[in-house]
Amino acid sequence: MSNEAVHNRRKLISMVMTTLTAACAVIAIAILTIILTYIGYKGVAAINWEFLVETPKPVGEGGGIGNAIVGSAIMTLLASLIGLPIGIGAGVYLAEFGDKWFGSTVRFVADTLIGVPSIIVGIFVYTLVVLPMTRQSGFAGSLSLAIIMIPIVARTTEEMIRLVPKSMREGALALGAPQWRVTWNIVLPAAASGIATGAMLSIARISGETAPLLFTALNSRFYNFYVDQPMSSLTVQIYNFATGPFEVEHQMAWAATLILVGLILVINILVRMFTKKKY
Amino acid sequence: MGSKIRIKNMDFFYGSNQALFDISLEIPDRQVMAFIGPSGCGKSTFLRTLNRMNDTIPIARLTGTVEIDGKDIYAPKTDVVALRRKVGMVFQKSNPFPKSIYENVAYGIRINRMHKDRADLDQRVEKAIRDAALWDEVKDRLNTSAFGLSGGQQQRLCIARALAVQPEVVLMDEPASALDPIATQKIEELVVELKKSYTIAIVTHNMQQAARVSDRTAFFMLGKLIEVNPTEKMFTNPDEKLTEDYITGRFG
Ligand SMILES: Nc1ncnc2c1ncn2[C@@H]1O[C@H](COP(=O)(O)OP(=O)(O)OP(=O)(O)O)[C@@H](O)[C@H]1O
Ligand SMILES: [Mg+2]
């Protein structure tokens, strides 16, 4: 082949590849935009004050998702209270002391757990907590969300800690700092914004979970602040609205979806703000 | 004057790669010993054996003995934390903490509980920063991030941080490599001043610097200690041909 032929061929391949990847990018963004616009279009009509604060009422009498918003908030908060300390603690362990067989085992289990469908976590908690307690509860729901959170938080925390330069640790060790102080005073602050980002992303992730809550928290038609009783959540409420036979219910499902997506968007924006203020 | 540090038949390995070969050397108390040699010859590795910083490298292995004040620092019962408190280090690349300038220097004082009260802490921090020839440049922004300093200022901050805990030995790995001539001169003056009370081991690529600040000089090549002698002799009439070639710039 002549030089020019090679050159032309290369240019052609390059052009085709660029076009293909650009097309994929456009499709990805288009799908997201379509979904968001559709949710907005379908949902916005049904949103009003009553919808935000009332509890569900029989079809045709209005009602709202106030109790579901509160339920989601309570369960997400409780799940974070359980899941974040354990996840962050495990991540610190993996990064700082996890080079031996035990560390590798924990890492393997965490990675497997991340891949397990969330409905299986729901069944697990159902067997372990709901059956002995003889009823579904907000606590059982929170627990399944926490179990989903822990491996995600542990692995992101580990990654963030590993990003802290070795030289920084050595600087502290050279001053006569014991290992635990190096971890506590130097490594954790240096990795803090990354760890916070991981934590927020995991919160965003669990706030969209439905399957594990169906088994564990079930639902409730009332405002409920007691975690030992069944508790409503946005996702399960959406499921109920969407599977109902009436058009008004479907409209409420869209509206509740819009609220949920909005909340997740807010969390993601907060994540952005956290990542920005890096050194 | 006795020897502060005594190294006997030290071999050092990174995994299966031997980085130091049969080093035997004595560093006298309250003197400055300079370490020179071509890049990669093991100067940093050697310095890091003296405060057991190489412990942080899993594949690192050392045989032979290193004694400080007559005690083998590689003996199983050695308190490594106490050792590092006594043998301070300034690293080749500056490594400030993600904290304020003040807290960078205060850190070692705090963890070793050396201060009586806040005023005492302030005083110690100021003295260390002054000793490192940095005070005038940072006195108005002690509470800003250390990452806002220039490379050379960061290096002097790391020197201040090491001095703040008042070690007995100071290991300096090319402390002036990122500094301008004026700051370098201040550091050299500091080194000369420090040797009244400290023992100093300093790695440098700058022959004039070695000649100016040190009492004795050690020349390394390919992991071997080629020659140790009083600095004056080393730079005027070295015993080894290799040393002379290196010092006169015929290679390296
Ligand atoms: N962490 C490490 N793992 C494996 N090998 C290493 C490590 N650090 C250094 N070495 C090797 O050991 C040898 C000595 O390195 P060292 O950093 O001590 O040289 P140096 O004299 O300080 O060089 P320079 O003047 O460039 O700083 C080199 O061959 C280097 O590649
Ligand atoms: Mg070096």
XYZ file of C-alpha atoms and ligand atoms in Angstrom:
563
model
C 0.000 0.000 0.000
C 1.235 3.450 -0.787
C 1.832 5.981 1.916
C -1.102 8.033 0.875
C -3.459 5.072 0.916
C -2.390 4.257 4.476
C -2.906 7.856 5.442
C -6.394 7.995 3.935
C -7.380 4.716 5.555
C -6.244 5.992 8.948
C -8.183 9.196 8.493
C -11.319 7.272 7.579
C -11.067 4.929 10.588
C -10.468 7.866 12.866
C -13.511 9.647 11.490
C -15.772 6.606 11.823
C -14.643 5.982 15.404
C -15.146 9.606 16.405
C -18.635 9.602 14.918
C -19.540 6.322 16.625
C -18.429 7.404 20.086
C -20.096 10.792 19.647
C -23.311 9.012 18.660
C -23.151 6.854 21.803
C -22.653 9.954 23.943
C -25.636 11.655 22.307
C -27.828 8.576 22.819
C -26.836 8.320 26.499
C -27.620 11.964 27.154
C -30.788 11.811 25.071
C -32.164 8.872 27.066
C -31.508 10.668 30.333
C -33.036 13.885 29.040
C -36.105 12.097 27.710
C -36.657 10.267 30.988
C -36.257 13.434 33.052
C -38.466 15.518 30.770
C -41.111 12.829 30.666
C -41.139 12.517 34.452
C -41.331 16.290 34.750
C -44.115 16.554 32.173
C -46.163 13.730 33.690
C -45.528 14.571 37.301
C -45.626 18.308 37.646
C -49.414 18.589 37.136
C -50.212 16.512 40.224
C -47.832 18.301 42.581
C -49.347 20.755 44.992
C -49.163 21.501 48.691
C -51.769 18.920 49.628
C -49.874 16.236 47.715
C -46.703 17.031 49.644
C -48.167 16.948 53.162
C -51.283 14.727 53.117
C -51.385 10.975 53.596
C -52.786 8.694 50.852
C -56.560 8.641 50.581
C -58.973 6.376 48.741
C -58.807 6.854 44.992
C -60.501 10.019 43.811
C -60.315 11.854 47.170
C -56.904 13.417 46.621
C -54.404 12.701 49.361
C -50.639 12.829 49.190
C -47.283 11.392 49.988
C -46.268 13.371 53.069
C -45.912 10.234 55.171
C -43.870 8.559 52.425
C -41.445 11.497 52.290
C -41.075 11.412 56.073
C -40.715 7.610 56.058
C -38.023 7.710 53.393
C -36.197 10.416 55.324
C -36.347 8.467 58.605
C -35.213 5.189 57.040
C -32.437 6.829 55.026
C -31.233 8.627 58.144
C -31.323 5.502 60.296
C -29.653 3.450 57.553
C -26.898 6.084 57.357
C -26.459 6.075 61.125
C -25.918 2.304 61.014
C -24.205 1.971 57.656
C -21.818 4.921 57.452
C -19.794 4.290 60.651
C -19.473 0.580 59.890
C -18.681 1.183 56.221
C -16.125 3.913 56.908
C -14.563 1.896 59.713
C -14.248 -1.157 57.477
C -12.773 0.991 54.700
C -10.156 2.418 57.052
C -9.273 -1.098 58.152
C -8.961 -2.328 54.571
C -6.743 0.574 53.537
C -4.506 0.671 56.591
C -4.265 -2.947 57.727
C -5.964 -4.960 55.005
C -2.929 -6.427 53.243
C -3.206 -9.854 54.848
C -5.591 -12.725 54.073
C -8.331 -11.320 56.316
C -8.281 -8.042 54.419
C -8.496 -9.788 51.066
C -11.413 -11.853 52.340
C -13.296 -8.783 53.564
C -12.618 -7.052 50.258
C -13.886 -10.044 48.295
C -17.034 -10.298 50.400
C -17.676 -6.559 50.040
C -17.296 -6.701 46.257
C -19.641 -9.689 46.099
C -22.172 -7.930 48.306
C -22.112 -4.899 46.011
C -23.095 -7.174 43.140
C -25.907 -8.951 45.007
C -29.392 -7.819 43.835
C -30.969 -5.716 46.559
C -34.078 -7.890 46.712
C -31.908 -10.662 48.173
C -30.837 -8.336 50.953
C -34.543 -7.728 51.555
C -35.268 -11.447 51.838
C -32.323 -11.850 54.172
C -33.524 -9.138 56.549
C -37.065 -10.460 56.247
C -35.933 -13.849 57.522
C -33.627 -12.486 60.164
C -35.587 -9.550 61.580
C -39.147 -9.421 60.265
C -40.087 -13.042 61.026
C -38.825 -12.994 64.643
C -40.440 -9.571 65.245
C -43.603 -10.855 63.541
C -44.086 -7.634 61.621
C -42.508 -5.390 59.056
C -40.910 -2.276 60.450
C -39.048 0.883 59.585
C -36.097 -0.557 61.438
C -36.012 -3.669 59.239
C -36.201 -1.397 56.194
C -33.344 0.757 57.478
C -31.294 -2.324 58.208
C -31.597 -3.646 54.667
C -30.661 -0.228 53.294
C -27.678 -0.130 55.673
C -26.535 -3.564 54.454
C -26.628 -2.282 50.884
C -24.653 0.797 51.934
C -21.871 -0.797 53.941
C -19.853 -2.457 51.165
C -20.165 0.571 48.879
C -18.990 2.961 51.573
C -16.229 0.594 52.692
C -14.758 0.270 49.221
C -14.940 3.977 48.337
C -13.442 4.882 51.721
C -10.609 2.442 51.103
C -9.937 3.908 47.650
C -9.944 7.462 49.004
C -7.536 6.600 51.816
C -5.208 4.857 49.408
C -5.050 8.076 47.394
C -3.407 9.902 50.325
C 0.274 10.126 49.364
C 2.597 7.823 51.237
C 4.962 10.724 51.798
C 2.372 12.434 53.980
C 2.150 9.434 56.294
C 5.916 9.190 56.442
C 6.104 12.867 57.397
C 3.958 12.159 60.446
C 5.681 8.875 61.325
C 9.037 10.674 61.209
C 7.844 13.012 63.964
C 7.234 10.083 66.284
C 3.511 9.736 65.651
C 2.096 6.277 66.376
C 0.262 4.572 63.525
C -3.234 5.231 64.868
C -2.522 8.958 65.205
C -1.240 9.093 61.655
C -4.482 7.509 60.477
C -6.644 9.696 62.671
C -4.949 13.119 62.380
C -3.377 13.019 58.937
C -4.842 10.375 56.651
C -8.537 10.748 57.500
C -8.617 14.559 57.215
C -6.739 14.321 53.926
C -9.278 11.810 52.591
C -12.324 13.411 54.250
C -13.873 15.083 51.227
C -13.529 11.909 49.156
C -15.062 9.806 51.924
C -17.940 12.271 52.250
C -18.524 12.015 48.508
C -18.695 8.224 48.711
C -21.094 8.474 51.637
C -23.413 10.849 49.773
C -23.395 8.696 46.658
C -24.365 5.673 48.720
C -27.190 7.679 50.284
C -28.384 8.629 46.810
C -28.206 4.981 45.847
C -30.301 3.665 48.776
C -32.884 6.407 48.517
C -33.906 4.864 45.201
C -34.250 1.296 46.493
C -37.690 -0.336 46.398
C -37.291 -4.096 46.395
C -35.731 -4.590 49.846
C -38.278 -2.246 51.435
C -41.261 -4.196 50.065
C -40.359 -7.127 52.302
C -39.100 -5.248 55.296
C -40.740 -1.857 55.834
C -43.857 -2.643 53.816
C -45.964 0.521 53.717
C -48.234 2.571 55.874
C -51.128 4.882 55.145
C -50.306 7.119 58.090
C -47.571 9.354 59.378
C -45.441 7.027 61.442
C -42.452 8.021 63.512
C -41.970 4.682 65.260
C -39.358 2.495 63.614
C -40.754 -0.716 65.113
C -43.845 -0.365 62.915
C -44.377 -0.595 59.172
C -43.241 2.582 57.474
C -44.054 4.186 54.170
C -41.385 5.191 51.682
C -41.399 7.148 48.438
C -40.245 4.195 46.379
C -42.796 1.700 47.710
C -45.518 4.356 47.447
C -44.582 4.899 43.808
C -44.784 1.154 43.278
C -48.257 1.042 44.793
C -49.517 4.028 42.820
C -48.075 2.707 39.599
C -49.524 -0.775 39.937
C -53.001 0.518 40.804
C -55.741 0.386 38.171
C -56.713 4.088 38.077
C -55.338 6.949 36.030
C -55.261 9.335 39.050
C -53.010 6.879 40.831
C -50.675 6.756 37.858
C -50.499 10.507 37.871
C -49.590 10.474 41.560
C -46.913 7.892 40.802
C -45.354 10.292 38.310
C -45.536 13.160 40.761
C -43.922 11.110 43.535
C -41.236 10.005 41.069
C -40.538 13.628 40.241
C -40.078 14.393 43.950
C -37.754 11.401 44.400
C -35.648 12.295 41.360
C -35.482 15.879 42.615
C -34.208 14.724 46.012
C -31.567 12.468 44.441
C -30.536 15.370 42.226
C -30.082 17.549 45.310
C -27.878 14.883 46.915
C -25.765 14.650 43.768
C -25.351 18.409 43.628
C -24.201 18.338 47.249
C -21.687 15.651 46.242
C -20.401 17.957 43.517
C -19.965 20.756 46.014
C -18.013 18.467 48.323
C -15.662 17.261 45.602
C -14.992 20.819 44.432
C -13.432 21.974 47.641
C -10.394 19.730 47.275
C -6.931 21.091 47.886
C 34.071 12.955 70.695
C 32.158 9.656 70.647
C 30.127 8.181 67.842
C 26.418 8.903 67.921
C 25.627 6.388 65.226
C 27.560 3.215 64.469
C 26.705 1.054 61.469
C 28.295 -2.357 61.053
C 28.177 -4.588 57.969
C 24.818 -3.357 56.834
C 23.242 -4.946 53.750
C 19.930 -3.628 52.515
C 17.494 -5.213 50.056
C 14.351 -4.160 48.213
C 12.945 -7.636 47.637
C 15.688 -9.445 45.781
C 17.445 -6.220 44.723
C 20.318 -5.320 46.970
C 20.501 -1.534 47.368
C 23.282 -1.230 49.977
C 26.357 -3.448 50.275
C 28.225 -4.108 53.496
C 28.176 -0.567 54.867
C 30.233 0.129 57.978
C 30.326 3.706 59.153
C 30.423 5.872 62.263
C 28.791 9.257 62.584
C 30.347 11.317 65.401
C 28.191 13.122 67.925
C 27.369 16.755 67.138
C 28.962 16.802 63.770
C 27.633 17.152 60.269
C 28.227 14.263 57.937
C 27.490 14.840 54.261
C 26.475 12.012 51.923
C 27.296 12.421 48.271
C 27.118 10.164 45.241
C 25.409 9.750 41.890
C 21.617 9.510 41.617
C 20.286 6.086 42.573
C 23.377 5.073 44.558
C 21.354 4.559 47.738
C 21.752 7.791 49.708
C 18.061 8.126 50.527
C 17.830 4.427 51.290
C 20.765 4.727 53.681
C 19.343 7.764 55.462
C 16.003 6.016 55.877
C 17.624 3.051 57.612
C 18.652 5.379 60.445
C 15.090 6.141 61.600
C 13.639 2.860 60.342
C 11.506 4.691 57.803
C 12.115 1.760 55.463
C 9.863 -0.276 57.773
C 6.957 1.187 55.810
C 8.135 -0.643 52.682
C 6.938 -4.249 52.974
C 9.656 -5.696 50.717
C 12.511 -3.941 52.523
C 14.993 -6.108 54.463
C 18.129 -5.218 56.378
C 20.967 -7.247 57.877
C 23.872 -6.061 60.012
C 23.533 -3.604 62.879
C 22.745 0.058 63.316
C 23.487 1.436 66.767
C 22.450 4.822 68.053
C 23.883 5.754 71.467
C 25.149 2.189 71.664
C 21.721 0.599 71.245
C 20.825 -1.557 68.267
C 17.810 0.174 66.752
C 16.830 -2.992 64.870
C 16.663 -5.060 68.057
C 13.192 -6.612 68.428
C 12.312 -4.626 71.555
C 13.102 -1.251 70.004
C 10.391 1.385 70.409
C 10.248 2.655 66.816
C 8.011 5.588 67.712
C 10.500 6.791 70.332
C 13.353 6.233 67.883
C 11.730 8.443 65.251
C 11.028 11.091 67.827
C 14.758 11.145 68.556
C 15.907 10.882 64.940
C 14.093 13.541 62.915
C 13.899 13.600 59.141
C 13.486 16.118 56.355
C 12.430 14.308 53.198
C 13.744 14.721 49.675
C 10.305 15.836 48.466
C 8.502 18.275 50.715
C 5.462 16.679 52.331
C 3.421 19.158 54.371
C 0.219 17.968 56.043
C -3.168 19.163 54.793
C -3.329 21.586 57.702
C -2.484 25.202 58.390
C 1.120 26.381 58.491
C 0.899 26.704 62.264
C -0.614 23.254 62.758
C 2.014 21.644 60.540
C 4.714 22.778 62.936
C 2.612 22.298 66.065
C 1.726 18.710 65.150
C 4.886 17.034 66.411
C 4.892 19.166 69.577
C 1.295 18.227 70.283
C 1.620 14.490 69.725
C 4.713 14.353 71.899
C 3.062 16.597 74.525
C 6.079 18.843 74.740
C 4.335 22.144 75.514
C 3.173 23.427 78.868
C 0.400 25.672 77.572
C -0.817 27.522 74.514
C 1.716 30.332 74.898
C 4.518 27.805 75.150
C 3.243 26.081 72.029
C 3.139 29.403 70.170
C 6.707 30.082 71.222
C 7.987 26.692 70.130
C 6.242 26.990 66.769
C 7.679 30.459 66.204
C 11.191 29.383 67.151
C 11.108 26.386 64.822
C 9.830 28.490 61.919
C 12.470 31.159 62.601
C 15.190 28.508 62.722
C 14.066 27.258 59.330
C 14.411 30.816 57.932
C 10.724 31.033 57.097
C 9.237 33.301 59.767
C 9.152 36.612 57.921
C 7.404 35.057 54.952
C 4.629 33.346 56.885
C 4.158 35.219 60.161
C 1.052 36.985 58.842
C -0.629 33.863 57.499
C 0.090 31.135 60.013
C -3.500 29.950 59.857
C -3.680 29.501 56.101
C -3.172 26.179 54.337
C 0.400 24.920 54.001
C -0.379 24.030 50.384
C -0.531 27.743 49.583
C 3.246 28.007 50.085
C 5.788 27.803 47.278
C 7.819 24.620 46.864
C 10.842 26.094 48.629
C 8.709 27.497 51.435
C 7.062 24.109 51.881
C 10.483 22.517 52.194
C 11.494 24.990 54.912
C 8.163 24.336 56.640
C 9.076 20.649 56.716
C 12.436 21.563 58.232
C 10.662 23.660 60.866
C 8.323 20.755 61.562
C 11.252 18.395 62.126
C 13.102 20.869 64.367
C 10.036 21.613 66.476
C 10.231 18.245 68.245
C 13.891 18.842 69.155
C 15.362 15.580 67.932
C 18.913 14.519 68.735
C 19.754 13.515 65.202
C 18.465 15.265 62.084
C 18.449 13.421 58.767
C 18.198 15.806 55.828
C 17.638 14.431 52.351
C 18.641 17.240 49.980
C 16.921 19.885 52.074
C 18.002 22.698 49.755
C 17.289 21.175 46.360
C 14.218 23.368 45.793
C 15.568 26.551 47.377
C 16.979 29.767 45.951
C 20.540 30.775 46.878
C 19.470 33.033 49.742
C 17.241 30.433 51.378
C 19.910 27.813 50.747
C 22.447 29.954 52.534
C 20.070 30.340 55.473
C 19.621 26.575 55.641
C 23.363 26.055 55.540
C 23.844 28.550 58.349
C 21.146 26.714 60.230
C 22.890 23.373 59.753
C 26.141 24.798 61.099
C 24.239 26.315 64.027
C 22.352 23.083 64.713
C 25.409 20.934 65.057
C 26.162 22.587 68.386
C 23.402 20.451 69.817
C 22.398 17.967 67.113
C 24.029 15.259 65.036
C 23.260 15.829 61.386
C 23.334 13.588 58.335
C 22.746 15.517 55.138
C 22.422 14.221 51.589
C 23.381 16.711 48.919
C 24.158 16.810 45.225
C 25.914 20.106 45.694
C 29.661 19.591 46.303
C 30.208 23.157 47.496
C 27.418 22.705 49.972
C 28.941 19.508 51.302
C 32.284 21.294 51.577
C 30.749 24.300 53.353
C 28.613 22.624 55.977
C 30.050 19.226 56.802
C 32.801 17.956 59.057
C 33.001 14.606 57.358
C 31.835 13.384 53.979
C 30.838 9.906 52.826
C 30.853 8.983 49.159
C 28.493 6.265 47.897
C 28.433 4.605 44.526
C 26.160 1.789 43.319
C 25.169 0.967 46.875
C 28.726 0.751 48.172
C 30.451 3.106 50.564
C 33.554 4.086 48.633
C 35.160 6.501 51.057
C 34.575 8.397 54.323
C 36.965 11.084 55.411
C 37.103 14.527 56.963
C 35.520 16.841 54.421
C 38.648 18.892 53.913
C 40.689 15.844 53.045
C 37.916 14.457 50.884
C 37.824 17.543 48.707
C 41.566 18.158 48.514
C 43.237 14.791 48.683
C 40.811 11.851 48.566
C 42.095 8.320 49.118
C 40.145 6.816 46.253
C 40.403 7.495 42.551
C 36.607 7.095 42.182
C 36.005 9.842 44.740
C 38.313 12.208 42.974
C 36.682 11.494 39.612
C 33.239 12.158 41.064
C 34.174 15.315 42.952
C 35.966 16.813 40.006
C 32.955 16.061 37.843
C 34.562 13.520 35.585
C 31.333 11.491 35.851
C 28.039 11.261 37.704
N 10.664 1.686 47.438
C 11.592 1.116 46.640
N 11.374 -0.118 46.139
C 12.296 -0.704 45.338
N 13.449 -0.150 44.983
C 13.737 1.080 45.447
C 12.817 1.784 46.303
N 13.355 2.982 46.607
C 14.540 3.025 45.983
N 14.783 1.895 45.289
C 15.997 1.594 44.502
O 17.121 1.620 45.348
C 18.205 2.270 44.732
C 18.684 3.432 45.577
O 17.687 4.420 45.599
P 17.800 5.746 46.472
O 16.493 6.456 46.400
O 18.290 5.398 47.804
O 18.906 6.580 45.663
P 19.489 8.051 45.935
O 20.938 7.927 46.083
O 18.740 8.707 47.020
O 19.169 8.781 44.549
P 18.806 10.324 44.275
O 20.070 11.088 44.394
O 18.280 10.315 42.874
O 17.775 10.705 45.274
C 17.737 2.687 43.349
O 18.180 1.721 42.427
C 16.245 2.655 43.450
O 15.661 2.303 42.225
Mg 17.444 10.272 47.161
